[in-house]
Amino acid sequence: MKKTLWMFVLLGASVQAQHLALRSLQAPVSVATRQNLETFELLQFDANRMLELIDGISGNVKSFRLATPQHRWDLQLFEYSLLSQNFLTRLASGKVADARTGTKAFRTFRGYINGDNQSRVTLSLSENFFKLMVDDGKERYFIEPLDAESLRSDVPGNQQFIAYRMSEIRPSGNLHCGVDSDVHQSVSKEITAATAVKPCNPCAIVRIA
């Protein structure tokens, strides 16, 4: 009986360790953000805790629960490489940092909500950066860094985030998706035509402002 009890205690501790909660945040949200979103949720969170949680889960499948005061998701994610294995970082000063092989400075994950293979989840993560998209087939949710004009001065800027649904974005005559613009479509066609004539190697330089 005592061994069984200890087993349940250890199992409970393991499940608890794979749970991450983002707490609510109060901030003076900018007028532009209020105009573009019908409703939203402000969150405070240290992205480094997410790195610690993921690295603490063994295996290729990273299963954990992510919760906000308004939402809760049981996620299953798989890490994949968005960047070249050998890439250079060009700084604003114009200098190029040393190449880093197999770096984990910027990490990307994709997967789904546990039990729903038709859902989609993407996660971009690095030290002090976190961006999440969850699509459950009915609604698409985003958690991303809060815009600079809305940040609180007494809380680290890289710990302030905003969560919203895609359906809560207000259409605006002055704003549109860059991918849908005529300019983007024109440039995309030119790039496609050029690479068809002379294929090029994948880009290996990432510019960071």
Coordinates of C-alpha atoms in Angstrom, one line a residue:
M1 CA 0.0 0.0 0.0
K2 CA 2.8 2.4 0.9
K3 CA 4.7 1.6 -2.4
T4 CA 1.5 2.3 -4.3
L5 CA 0.9 5.6 -2.5
W6 CA 4.5 6.7 -3.3
M7 CA 4.0 5.8 -7.0
F8 CA 0.9 8.0 -7.2
V9 CA 2.8 10.8 -5.5
L10 CA 5.7 10.6 -7.9
L11 CA 3.3 10.4 -10.9
G12 CA 1.5 13.5 -9.7
A13 CA 4.7 15.4 -9.3
S14 CA 5.7 14.5 -12.8
V15 CA 2.4 15.7 -14.3
Q16 CA 2.7 18.9 -12.2
A17 CA 6.2 19.5 -13.5
Q18 CA 4.8 19.4 -17.1
H19 CA 2.3 22.2 -16.5
L20 CA 3.1 25.8 -17.3
A21 CA 0.7 28.7 -16.3
L22 CA 0.9 32.2 -17.8
R23 CA -0.5 34.7 -15.3
S24 CA -2.6 37.7 -16.0
L25 CA -1.1 41.1 -16.6
Q26 CA -2.4 44.6 -16.3
A27 CA -0.9 47.1 -18.7
P28 CA -1.8 50.5 -20.4
V29 CA -2.6 49.0 -23.8
S30 CA -2.0 51.3 -26.7
V31 CA -4.9 52.9 -28.7
A32 CA -3.8 51.1 -31.9
T33 CA -3.9 47.7 -30.2
R34 CA -7.4 48.4 -28.8
Q35 CA -8.6 49.5 -32.2
N36 CA -7.3 46.4 -34.0
L37 CA -8.5 43.8 -31.5
E38 CA -12.1 43.4 -30.1
T39 CA -10.9 41.6 -27.0
F40 CA -7.6 40.2 -25.8
E41 CA -5.8 38.8 -22.8
L42 CA -2.5 40.3 -21.4
L43 CA -0.1 37.8 -19.9
Q44 CA 3.2 37.8 -17.9
F45 CA 5.5 34.9 -18.5
D46 CA 9.3 34.1 -18.5
A47 CA 10.1 32.3 -21.8
N48 CA 13.1 30.7 -20.1
R49 CA 10.8 28.7 -18.0
M50 CA 9.4 27.2 -21.2
L51 CA 12.9 26.3 -22.3
E52 CA 13.5 24.6 -19.0
L53 CA 10.3 22.6 -19.2
I54 CA 10.8 21.4 -22.7
D55 CA 14.4 20.4 -22.1
G56 CA 13.3 18.6 -19.0
I57 CA 11.0 16.3 -21.0
S58 CA 12.8 13.3 -22.4
G59 CA 12.2 12.0 -25.9
N60 CA 11.2 13.7 -29.2
V61 CA 7.6 14.3 -28.2
K62 CA 7.2 17.2 -25.8
S63 CA 3.8 16.8 -24.0
F64 CA 2.8 19.4 -21.5
R65 CA -0.1 21.6 -20.5
L66 CA -0.1 25.3 -21.2
A67 CA -2.7 27.4 -19.4
T68 CA -3.7 31.1 -19.2
P69 CA -6.5 32.5 -17.0
Q70 CA -8.9 32.0 -20.0
H71 CA -7.5 29.0 -21.9
R72 CA -5.9 25.6 -21.3
W73 CA -4.3 23.3 -23.9
D74 CA -2.7 19.9 -23.6
L75 CA 0.0 20.1 -26.3
Q76 CA 2.1 17.5 -28.1
L77 CA 5.0 19.2 -29.9
F78 CA 7.9 18.0 -32.1
E79 CA 11.0 20.1 -32.6
Y80 CA 12.2 20.8 -36.1
S81 CA 14.9 23.1 -37.6
L82 CA 13.7 26.3 -39.3
L83 CA 17.2 27.7 -39.7
S84 CA 20.2 26.2 -41.5
Q85 CA 22.4 24.0 -39.4
N86 CA 25.3 26.5 -40.1
F87 CA 24.1 30.1 -40.2
L88 CA 25.6 33.5 -39.5
T89 CA 24.0 36.3 -37.6
R90 CA 24.4 39.8 -39.0
L91 CA 24.1 42.4 -36.3
A92 CA 22.9 45.9 -36.6
S93 CA 26.5 47.1 -36.5
G94 CA 27.1 45.3 -39.7
K95 CA 29.4 42.7 -38.1
V96 CA 28.7 39.0 -38.7
A97 CA 28.8 36.8 -35.7
D98 CA 30.5 33.4 -35.7
A99 CA 28.7 30.5 -37.3
R100 CA 27.0 28.3 -34.7
T101 CA 26.4 24.6 -35.6
G102 CA 23.3 23.0 -34.3
T103 CA 22.4 26.1 -32.3
K104 CA 19.5 26.2 -30.0
A105 CA 19.4 30.0 -29.8
F106 CA 16.2 30.0 -31.8
R107 CA 14.0 26.9 -31.7
T108 CA 10.8 26.0 -33.5
F109 CA 8.2 23.4 -32.7
R110 CA 5.0 22.1 -34.3
G111 CA 2.4 19.6 -33.3
Y112 CA -1.2 19.4 -32.2
I113 CA -3.5 19.4 -29.2
N114 CA -3.4 16.1 -27.5
G115 CA -6.2 13.9 -28.8
D116 CA -7.0 16.1 -31.8
N117 CA -4.8 15.2 -34.8
Q118 CA -6.7 17.7 -36.9
S119 CA -5.5 20.6 -34.8
R120 CA -2.3 22.6 -35.5
V121 CA 0.2 24.2 -33.1
T122 CA 3.4 26.1 -33.8
L123 CA 5.8 27.5 -31.3
S124 CA 8.8 29.7 -31.7
L125 CA 11.1 29.9 -28.7
S126 CA 14.4 31.3 -27.6
E127 CA 15.8 33.0 -24.5
N128 CA 13.4 35.8 -23.6
F129 CA 11.2 35.1 -26.7
F130 CA 8.0 33.2 -27.0
K131 CA 5.3 33.0 -29.8
L132 CA 2.5 30.5 -30.0
M133 CA -0.3 29.7 -32.5
V134 CA -3.0 27.1 -31.6
D135 CA -5.6 26.2 -34.2
D136 CA -8.3 23.8 -32.8
G137 CA -10.3 23.7 -36.1
K138 CA -12.9 26.1 -34.8
E139 CA -10.7 29.1 -33.7
R140 CA -7.1 30.2 -34.1
Y141 CA -5.4 31.6 -31.0
F142 CA -2.2 33.6 -30.8
I143 CA 0.2 34.5 -28.0
E144 CA 2.9 36.9 -28.9
P145 CA 5.0 39.7 -27.4
L146 CA 3.1 42.8 -26.4
D147 CA 3.7 45.8 -28.6
A148 CA 6.3 48.3 -27.4
E149 CA 3.8 51.1 -26.8
S150 CA 1.8 49.0 -24.4
L151 CA 4.6 47.7 -22.2
R152 CA 4.8 48.4 -18.5
S153 CA 8.0 50.0 -17.3
D154 CA 8.1 48.0 -14.1
V155 CA 8.0 44.6 -15.7
P156 CA 10.7 43.3 -18.1
G157 CA 9.5 43.9 -21.6
N158 CA 10.4 40.3 -22.7
Q159 CA 7.9 38.9 -20.1
Q160 CA 4.9 40.8 -21.4
F161 CA 2.6 39.1 -23.9
I162 CA -0.8 39.5 -25.5
A163 CA -3.2 36.6 -26.4
Y164 CA -6.1 36.9 -28.9
R165 CA -8.3 35.0 -31.3
M166 CA -8.0 35.5 -35.0
S167 CA -11.8 36.2 -35.1
E168 CA -11.2 39.1 -32.7
I169 CA -9.0 41.0 -35.2
R170 CA -11.0 44.0 -36.5
P171 CA -10.8 44.6 -40.3
S172 CA -9.3 47.9 -41.2
G173 CA -9.3 49.8 -44.5
N174 CA -5.7 51.0 -43.8
L175 CA -4.3 47.6 -42.7
H176 CA -4.0 44.4 -44.6
C177 CA -2.0 41.2 -44.6
G178 CA 1.3 41.8 -46.4
V179 CA 1.1 38.3 -48.0
D180 CA -2.1 39.3 -49.7
S181 CA -0.8 42.6 -51.1
D182 CA -0.3 43.0 -54.9
V183 CA 3.4 44.0 -54.2
H184 CA 4.1 40.8 -52.3
Q185 CA 2.4 38.7 -55.0
S186 CA 4.4 40.4 -57.7
V187 CA 7.7 40.0 -55.9
S188 CA 6.9 36.3 -55.1
K189 CA 6.3 35.6 -58.8
E190 CA 9.7 37.3 -59.7
I191 CA 11.5 35.2 -57.1
T192 CA 9.9 32.0 -58.3
A193 CA 10.8 32.7 -62.0
A194 CA 14.4 33.6 -61.1
T195 CA 15.0 30.5 -59.0
A196 CA 13.5 28.4 -61.7
V197 CA 16.1 29.7 -64.2
K198 CA 19.0 29.6 -61.7
P199 CA 18.4 27.7 -58.4
C200 CA 20.2 29.1 -55.4
N201 CA 21.4 27.6 -52.2
P202 CA 19.2 28.1 -49.1
C203 CA 19.9 31.3 -47.2
A204 CA 22.3 31.0 -44.3
I205 CA 22.4 34.5 -42.9
V206 CA 19.8 35.8 -40.5
R207 CA 19.6 39.5 -40.0
I208 CA 18.7 40.7 -36.5
A209 CA 17.9 44.4 -36.1

